[in-house]
Amino acid sequence: MSALDTLYNIVENENLNLLSLKCCLVDENKIPYTVNNVRCRPNTEEDFCDLYELINCSNINRFKGIGFSINFSGISAIDIDKCFLIPFNINSISQKAKDILEIFNNCYCEFSFSGTGIRILFTVDCKKGYKDSYYIKNSKENIEFYNPSFSYRYVTLTGIPIKNNKVKKITYEQLEIFLDRYMKKPTSEKLMSFVKGEKNIDDLLVEVRKLYFKNDRFQEVWFKKAPGSGKNESELDYELICYLYQYITKDVEQIKELFMESPYYKSKDNRHIYKFTNNNYKYFYETCKTLIS
């Protein structure tokens, strides 16, 4: 499947082609690019384009897919990973995914970029302070919730529907059924049993977003494209890890997880990803030792 295939799917689907989507192109690793073939910054509206600009994009064939901005399109999304044993095969769906699809039976639902996940699109007015009770990303359930009120994020589209409904506004009460079942944070009593001062990754990602709004250099490195061999990639690794250690968390395992969530890490080539992950993350831990010692 290519970006051109996806564009055809979107254009042919009246439930998608009339939306005011702010779009980008993505490579095989879901790294976003503008129509001008430069890295797309999720927090910069000018880097996204309208659908018709993709139609006129001369280099669309070199990309693997299409994404859209949650913020600048004004659309919420639920991303559920690992729902299907067989890519794009509805008959291999998990029970959890069946339950979630039933909750959002009136919404637009489609297969994800990999074919093994689900995207659900809608609009909703979230209650103030709801993030105090619910996760943005629940890694244990492989579910993430995107909303324009808190995320400079983008998600990919395939235009391959599971439920081909209109992308419509739902009530918060409908969303809350899903949140209560799959995204609820532990109660304060349970949190008291955690190590003092420890935060979960969802909360730390919120702190990361706050930091890149306050610190231009951190934002630059967080979203930077890894330069590859013969350049300063090791220095950039160290700089990003330093920022996370200094400003976000002293927990080395959480630093590793946050680092691997960054667009910078996701843009690394296979050689440098292997270097980072080889021998049980030896390279990462050695880098951290220089900070802690």
mmCIF file of C-alpha atoms in Angstrom:
data_model
loop_
_atom_site.group_PDB
_atom_site.id
_atom_site.type_symbol
_atom_site.label_atom_id
_atom_site.label_comp_id
_atom_site.label_asym_id
_atom_site.label_seq_id
_atom_site.Cartn_x
_atom_site.Cartn_y
_atom_site.Cartn_z
ATOM 1 C CA MET A 1 0.000 0.000 0.000
ATOM 2 C CA SER A 2 1.275 3.482 -0.874
ATOM 3 C CA ALA A 3 0.333 7.099 -0.157
ATOM 4 C CA LEU A 4 -1.245 7.218 -3.607
ATOM 5 C CA ASP A 5 -3.419 4.186 -2.794
ATOM 6 C CA THR A 6 -4.464 5.838 0.454
ATOM 7 C CA LEU A 7 -5.261 9.113 -1.292
ATOM 8 C CA TYR A 8 -7.486 7.231 -3.732
ATOM 9 C CA ASN A 9 -9.286 5.536 -0.811
ATOM 10 C CA ILE A 10 -9.901 8.881 0.885
ATOM 11 C CA VAL A 11 -11.061 10.686 -2.234
ATOM 12 C CA GLU A 12 -13.465 7.864 -3.072
ATOM 13 C CA ASN A 13 -14.991 7.886 0.433
ATOM 14 C CA GLU A 14 -17.540 10.673 0.938
ATOM 15 C CA ASN A 15 -17.266 10.261 4.703
ATOM 16 C CA LEU A 16 -13.607 11.345 4.482
ATOM 17 C CA ASN A 17 -13.180 13.530 1.415
ATOM 18 C CA LEU A 18 -15.443 16.320 2.708
ATOM 19 C CA LEU A 19 -13.561 16.676 6.002
ATOM 20 C CA SER A 20 -11.320 19.711 6.492
ATOM 21 C CA LEU A 21 -8.265 17.567 7.071
ATOM 22 C CA LYS A 22 -4.820 19.092 7.494
ATOM 23 C CA CYS A 23 -2.599 16.432 5.941
ATOM 24 C CA CYS A 24 0.980 15.252 5.710
ATOM 25 C CA LEU A 25 2.804 12.397 4.014
ATOM 26 C CA VAL A 26 4.504 9.593 5.973
ATOM 27 C CA ASP A 27 7.314 7.181 5.193
ATOM 28 C CA GLU A 28 7.466 3.484 6.055
ATOM 29 C CA ASN A 29 8.271 4.367 9.692
ATOM 30 C CA LYS A 30 5.337 6.816 9.879
ATOM 31 C CA ILE A 31 7.719 9.793 10.025
ATOM 32 C CA PRO A 32 5.763 12.823 8.727
ATOM 33 C CA TYR A 33 6.783 14.990 5.766
ATOM 34 C CA THR A 34 5.348 18.045 4.055
ATOM 35 C CA VAL A 35 4.401 18.114 0.383
ATOM 36 C CA ASN A 36 7.741 19.887 -0.121
ATOM 37 C CA ASN A 37 9.601 16.787 1.065
ATOM 38 C CA VAL A 38 10.892 18.191 4.379
ATOM 39 C CA ARG A 39 10.159 16.919 7.881
ATOM 40 C CA CYS A 40 6.707 17.930 9.087
ATOM 41 C CA ARG A 41 6.535 19.501 12.570
ATOM 42 C CA PRO A 42 3.400 18.301 14.421
ATOM 43 C CA ASN A 43 3.073 21.629 16.253
ATOM 44 C CA THR A 44 3.261 23.821 13.124
ATOM 45 C CA GLU A 45 0.056 24.285 11.131
ATOM 46 C CA GLU A 46 1.867 25.573 8.032
ATOM 47 C CA ASP A 47 3.584 22.193 7.633
ATOM 48 C CA PHE A 48 0.234 20.486 6.956
ATOM 49 C CA CYS A 49 -1.785 20.893 3.780
ATOM 50 C CA ASP A 50 -5.325 20.481 2.504
ATOM 51 C CA LEU A 51 -6.329 17.284 0.752
ATOM 52 C CA TYR A 52 -6.344 18.872 -2.713
ATOM 53 C CA GLU A 53 -2.640 19.766 -2.317
ATOM 54 C CA LEU A 54 -1.858 16.070 -1.946
ATOM 55 C CA ILE A 55 -3.704 15.409 -5.185
ATOM 56 C CA ASN A 56 -1.305 17.806 -6.928
ATOM 57 C CA CYS A 57 1.810 16.519 -5.126
ATOM 58 C CA SER A 58 4.303 15.301 -7.739
ATOM 59 C CA ASN A 59 6.403 13.138 -5.380
ATOM 60 C CA ILE A 60 3.578 11.333 -3.571
ATOM 61 C CA ASN A 61 4.740 7.984 -4.978
ATOM 62 C CA ARG A 62 7.848 7.941 -2.767
ATOM 63 C CA PHE A 63 5.765 7.878 0.440
ATOM 64 C CA LYS A 64 3.998 4.989 2.137
ATOM 65 C CA GLY A 65 0.985 6.723 3.617
ATOM 66 C CA ILE A 66 -0.952 9.831 4.611
ATOM 67 C CA GLY A 67 -1.484 11.344 8.029
ATOM 68 C CA PHE A 68 -3.484 14.244 9.403
ATOM 69 C CA SER A 69 -3.080 16.660 12.294
ATOM 70 C CA ILE A 70 -5.347 16.063 15.272
ATOM 71 C CA ASN A 71 -5.085 19.697 16.377
ATOM 72 C CA PHE A 72 -5.377 21.517 13.098
ATOM 73 C CA SER A 73 -8.110 19.211 11.754
ATOM 74 C CA GLY A 74 -10.143 19.452 14.966
ATOM 75 C CA ILE A 75 -10.765 15.695 15.095
ATOM 76 C CA SER A 76 -10.328 13.220 17.953
ATOM 77 C CA ALA A 77 -9.046 9.704 17.385
ATOM 78 C CA ILE A 78 -8.649 6.427 19.225
ATOM 79 C CA ASP A 79 -5.716 4.271 18.167
ATOM 80 C CA ILE A 80 -5.841 0.587 19.151
ATOM 81 C CA ASP A 81 -2.817 -1.570 18.301
ATOM 82 C CA LYS A 82 -2.599 -5.342 17.846
ATOM 83 C CA CYS A 83 -6.314 -5.972 17.263
ATOM 84 C CA PHE A 84 -6.040 -8.459 14.386
ATOM 85 C CA LEU A 85 -3.978 -11.615 14.106
ATOM 86 C CA ILE A 86 -4.047 -11.269 10.322
ATOM 87 C CA PRO A 87 -3.577 -7.779 8.792
ATOM 88 C CA PHE A 88 -6.753 -6.293 7.293
ATOM 89 C CA ASN A 89 -8.711 -9.452 8.172
ATOM 90 C CA ILE A 90 -11.826 -8.547 10.181
ATOM 91 C CA ASN A 91 -12.402 -12.195 11.080
ATOM 92 C CA SER A 92 -9.187 -12.256 13.133
ATOM 93 C CA ILE A 93 -10.356 -9.451 15.452
ATOM 94 C CA SER A 94 -9.734 -9.616 19.216
ATOM 95 C CA GLN A 95 -12.536 -9.577 21.771
ATOM 96 C CA LYS A 96 -11.316 -6.244 23.168
ATOM 97 C CA ALA A 97 -11.523 -4.649 19.742
ATOM 98 C CA LYS A 98 -15.042 -6.040 19.264
ATOM 99 C CA ASP A 99 -16.098 -4.433 22.528
ATOM 100 C CA ILE A 100 -14.620 -1.042 21.601
ATOM 101 C CA LEU A 101 -16.181 -1.127 18.141
ATOM 102 C CA GLU A 102 -19.532 -1.776 19.776
ATOM 103 C CA ILE A 103 -19.092 1.321 21.960
ATOM 104 C CA PHE A 104 -18.347 3.405 18.864
ATOM 105 C CA ASN A 105 -20.805 1.657 16.578
ATOM 106 C CA ASN A 106 -22.005 4.984 15.128
ATOM 107 C CA CYS A 107 -18.505 6.336 14.360
ATOM 108 C CA TYR A 108 -16.095 6.058 11.450
ATOM 109 C CA CYS A 109 -13.701 3.160 12.125
ATOM 110 C CA GLU A 110 -10.915 1.900 9.866
ATOM 111 C CA PHE A 111 -7.905 -0.389 9.721
ATOM 112 C CA SER A 112 -4.633 1.187 10.811
ATOM 113 C CA PHE A 113 -1.459 1.697 8.772
ATOM 114 C CA SER A 114 -0.189 -1.798 9.658
ATOM 115 C CA GLY A 115 -3.558 -3.490 9.151
ATOM 116 C CA THR A 116 -3.369 -4.980 12.650
ATOM 117 C CA GLY A 117 -4.891 -1.996 14.472
ATOM 118 C CA ILE A 118 -7.949 0.243 14.456
ATOM 119 C CA ARG A 119 -8.490 3.990 14.083
ATOM 120 C CA ILE A 120 -11.740 5.521 15.313
ATOM 121 C CA LEU A 121 -12.489 9.131 14.305
ATOM 122 C CA PHE A 122 -15.007 11.548 15.833
ATOM 123 C CA THR A 123 -15.323 14.934 17.511
ATOM 124 C CA VAL A 124 -16.151 15.411 21.178
ATOM 125 C CA ASP A 125 -16.107 18.057 23.904
ATOM 126 C CA CYS A 126 -14.046 16.658 26.763
ATOM 127 C CA LYS A 127 -14.787 17.635 30.330
ATOM 128 C CA LYS A 128 -12.262 19.900 31.997
ATOM 129 C CA GLY A 129 -9.788 17.950 34.092
ATOM 130 C CA TYR A 130 -10.679 14.537 32.659
ATOM 131 C CA LYS A 131 -6.969 13.756 32.205
ATOM 132 C CA ASP A 132 -6.669 13.575 35.980
ATOM 133 C CA SER A 133 -8.767 10.392 35.881
ATOM 134 C CA TYR A 134 -7.804 8.859 32.522
ATOM 135 C CA TYR A 135 -4.680 7.947 30.594
ATOM 136 C CA ILE A 136 -3.868 9.576 27.277
ATOM 137 C CA LYS A 137 -1.908 6.454 26.382
ATOM 138 C CA ASN A 138 -2.491 3.136 28.120
ATOM 139 C CA SER A 139 0.486 1.024 27.097
ATOM 140 C CA LYS A 140 -0.838 -2.075 28.853
ATOM 141 C CA GLU A 141 -3.931 -2.035 26.642
ATOM 142 C CA ASN A 142 -2.099 -0.773 23.508
ATOM 143 C CA ILE A 143 -4.575 2.107 23.258
ATOM 144 C CA GLU A 144 -4.042 5.830 22.776
ATOM 145 C CA PHE A 145 -6.614 8.633 22.760
ATOM 146 C CA TYR A 146 -5.933 11.812 20.774
ATOM 147 C CA ASN A 147 -7.863 15.032 21.306
ATOM 148 C CA PRO A 148 -7.185 18.554 19.949
ATOM 149 C CA SER A 149 -7.346 20.002 23.458
ATOM 150 C CA PHE A 150 -4.063 18.441 24.566
ATOM 151 C CA SER A 151 -2.102 16.821 21.747
ATOM 152 C CA TYR A 152 0.059 18.205 18.983
ATOM 153 C CA ARG A 153 -0.185 14.855 17.284
ATOM 154 C CA TYR A 154 -0.871 13.347 13.900
ATOM 155 C CA VAL A 155 -2.340 9.971 12.971
ATOM 156 C CA THR A 156 -2.222 7.997 9.758
ATOM 157 C CA LEU A 157 -5.227 7.206 7.598
ATOM 158 C CA THR A 158 -5.775 4.241 5.300
ATOM 159 C CA GLY A 159 -9.296 4.887 4.061
ATOM 160 C CA ILE A 160 -10.013 1.157 4.494
ATOM 161 C CA PRO A 161 -13.174 1.231 6.616
ATOM 162 C CA ILE A 162 -14.385 -1.220 9.211
ATOM 163 C CA LYS A 163 -17.467 0.896 9.933
ATOM 164 C CA ASN A 164 -17.959 3.459 7.177
ATOM 165 C CA ASN A 165 -19.990 6.032 9.107
ATOM 166 C CA LYS A 166 -19.675 9.803 9.010
ATOM 167 C CA VAL A 167 -17.065 11.409 11.252
ATOM 168 C CA LYS A 168 -19.551 12.914 13.682
ATOM 169 C CA LYS A 169 -19.744 14.540 17.080
ATOM 170 C CA ILE A 170 -20.392 12.146 19.949
ATOM 171 C CA THR A 171 -21.389 12.857 23.530
ATOM 172 C CA TYR A 172 -18.839 12.825 26.314
ATOM 173 C CA GLU A 173 -20.997 10.171 27.994
ATOM 174 C CA GLN A 174 -20.387 7.820 25.063
ATOM 175 C CA LEU A 175 -16.650 8.463 25.213
ATOM 176 C CA GLU A 176 -16.700 7.984 28.980
ATOM 177 C CA ILE A 177 -17.896 4.381 28.616
ATOM 178 C CA PHE A 178 -14.697 3.656 26.710
ATOM 179 C CA LEU A 179 -12.516 5.706 29.080
ATOM 180 C CA ASP A 180 -13.882 3.945 32.163
ATOM 181 C CA ARG A 181 -13.251 0.491 30.708
ATOM 182 C CA TYR A 182 -9.844 0.986 29.132
ATOM 183 C CA MET A 183 -8.174 4.259 30.150
ATOM 184 C CA LYS A 184 -8.902 4.768 33.839
ATOM 185 C CA LYS A 185 -5.937 5.649 36.050
ATOM 186 C CA PRO A 186 -5.366 3.878 39.379
ATOM 187 C CA THR A 187 -7.129 5.345 42.392
ATOM 188 C CA SER A 188 -5.207 7.607 44.758
ATOM 189 C CA GLU A 189 -4.971 4.724 47.243
ATOM 190 C CA LYS A 190 -3.175 2.564 44.678
ATOM 191 C CA LEU A 191 -0.905 5.412 43.687
ATOM 192 C CA MET A 192 0.255 5.717 47.300
ATOM 193 C CA SER A 193 1.882 2.289 46.964
ATOM 194 C CA PHE A 194 4.137 3.503 44.124
ATOM 195 C CA VAL A 195 7.659 4.808 44.697
ATOM 196 C CA LYS A 196 7.460 8.377 45.967
ATOM 197 C CA GLY A 197 7.655 10.910 43.150
ATOM 198 C CA GLU A 198 7.199 8.344 40.350
ATOM 199 C CA LYS A 199 5.010 9.338 37.413
ATOM 200 C CA ASN A 200 3.644 7.176 34.616
ATOM 201 C CA ILE A 201 4.735 7.629 31.006
ATOM 202 C CA ASP A 202 1.513 9.421 30.026
ATOM 203 C CA ASP A 203 2.142 12.116 32.623
ATOM 204 C CA LEU A 204 5.788 12.383 31.596
ATOM 205 C CA LEU A 205 4.823 12.847 27.934
ATOM 206 C CA VAL A 206 2.663 15.768 29.030
ATOM 207 C CA GLU A 207 5.766 17.225 30.731
ATOM 208 C CA VAL A 208 7.732 16.652 27.519
ATOM 209 C CA ARG A 209 5.162 18.640 25.540
ATOM 210 C CA LYS A 210 5.302 21.473 28.056
ATOM 211 C CA LEU A 211 9.088 21.500 27.810
ATOM 212 C CA TYR A 212 9.244 21.751 24.026
ATOM 213 C CA PHE A 213 6.917 24.746 24.162
ATOM 214 C CA LYS A 214 9.231 26.450 26.681
ATOM 215 C CA ASN A 215 12.601 25.319 25.307
ATOM 216 C CA ASP A 216 13.272 25.875 21.601
ATOM 217 C CA ARG A 217 16.432 23.770 21.556
ATOM 218 C CA PHE A 218 14.724 20.799 23.188
ATOM 219 C CA GLN A 219 11.885 21.100 20.661
ATOM 220 C CA GLU A 220 14.428 21.183 17.825
ATOM 221 C CA VAL A 221 16.191 18.009 18.991
ATOM 222 C CA TRP A 222 12.941 16.163 19.902
ATOM 223 C CA PHE A 223 11.555 16.643 16.369
ATOM 224 C CA LYS A 224 14.866 16.551 14.504
ATOM 225 C CA LYS A 225 15.561 13.973 11.781
ATOM 226 C CA ALA A 226 18.437 11.737 12.856
ATOM 227 C CA PRO A 227 21.367 12.615 10.530
ATOM 228 C CA GLY A 228 22.853 9.120 10.133
ATOM 229 C CA SER A 229 26.457 7.915 9.823
ATOM 230 C CA GLY A 230 29.349 10.356 9.730
ATOM 231 C CA LYS A 231 27.359 13.166 11.341
ATOM 232 C CA ASN A 232 26.598 14.169 14.952
ATOM 233 C CA GLU A 233 23.944 11.562 15.811
ATOM 234 C CA SER A 234 25.710 10.350 18.975
ATOM 235 C CA GLU A 235 25.960 13.928 20.215
ATOM 236 C CA LEU A 236 22.241 14.456 19.551
ATOM 237 C CA ASP A 237 21.423 11.216 21.393
ATOM 238 C CA TYR A 238 23.348 12.459 24.401
ATOM 239 C CA GLU A 239 21.780 15.921 24.248
ATOM 240 C CA LEU A 240 18.222 14.574 24.158
ATOM 241 C CA ILE A 241 18.903 12.098 26.967
ATOM 242 C CA CYS A 242 20.406 14.966 29.012
ATOM 243 C CA TYR A 243 17.262 17.056 28.569
ATOM 244 C CA LEU A 244 15.043 14.167 29.645
ATOM 245 C CA TYR A 245 17.240 13.426 32.662
ATOM 246 C CA GLN A 246 17.530 17.063 33.728
ATOM 247 C CA TYR A 247 13.945 18.215 33.217
ATOM 248 C CA ILE A 248 11.594 15.210 33.039
ATOM 249 C CA THR A 249 12.652 12.174 35.136
ATOM 250 C CA LYS A 250 15.673 10.561 36.811
ATOM 251 C CA ASP A 251 14.227 7.072 36.214
ATOM 252 C CA VAL A 252 16.536 5.537 33.588
ATOM 253 C CA GLU A 253 13.914 3.107 32.261
ATOM 254 C CA GLN A 254 11.443 5.960 31.778
ATOM 255 C CA ILE A 255 14.115 8.042 30.037
ATOM 256 C CA LYS A 256 14.640 5.128 27.635
ATOM 257 C CA GLU A 257 10.910 4.835 26.924
ATOM 258 C CA LEU A 258 10.521 8.584 26.395
ATOM 259 C CA PHE A 259 13.592 8.701 24.144
ATOM 260 C CA MET A 260 12.129 5.938 21.986
ATOM 261 C CA GLU A 261 8.819 7.843 21.752
ATOM 262 C CA SER A 262 10.541 10.866 20.200
ATOM 263 C CA PRO A 263 10.203 11.638 16.465
ATOM 264 C CA TYR A 264 14.009 11.930 16.504
ATOM 265 C CA TYR A 265 14.466 8.285 17.569
ATOM 266 C CA LYS A 266 11.780 7.081 15.159
ATOM 267 C CA SER A 267 13.670 8.713 12.274
ATOM 268 C CA LYS A 268 16.867 6.718 12.941
ATOM 269 C CA ASP A 269 18.042 4.331 10.236
ATOM 270 C CA ASN A 270 18.191 0.591 10.886
ATOM 271 C CA ARG A 271 21.915 0.678 11.659
ATOM 272 C CA HIS A 272 21.517 3.227 14.438
ATOM 273 C CA ILE A 273 18.393 1.599 15.868
ATOM 274 C CA TYR A 274 20.402 -1.628 16.084
ATOM 275 C CA LYS A 275 23.212 0.262 17.798
ATOM 276 C CA PHE A 276 20.757 1.678 20.338
ATOM 277 C CA THR A 277 18.983 -1.620 21.081
ATOM 278 C CA ASN A 278 21.928 -4.049 20.740
ATOM 279 C CA ASN A 279 23.045 -6.077 23.785
ATOM 280 C CA ASN A 280 20.005 -5.123 25.852
ATOM 281 C CA TYR A 281 20.389 -1.354 25.265
ATOM 282 C CA LYS A 282 24.056 -1.318 26.326
ATOM 283 C CA TYR A 283 24.709 1.887 24.361
ATOM 284 C CA PHE A 284 21.841 3.682 26.107
ATOM 285 C CA TYR A 285 22.845 2.582 29.611
ATOM 286 C CA GLU A 286 26.470 3.556 29.047
ATOM 287 C CA THR A 287 25.287 6.994 27.937
ATOM 288 C CA CYS A 288 23.178 7.349 31.071
ATOM 289 C CA LYS A 289 26.101 6.351 33.324
ATOM 290 C CA THR A 290 27.953 9.494 32.262
ATOM 291 C CA LEU A 291 25.012 11.563 33.540
ATOM 292 C CA ILE A 292 24.486 9.744 36.817
ATOM 293 C CA SER A 293 28.144 9.362 37.826
#
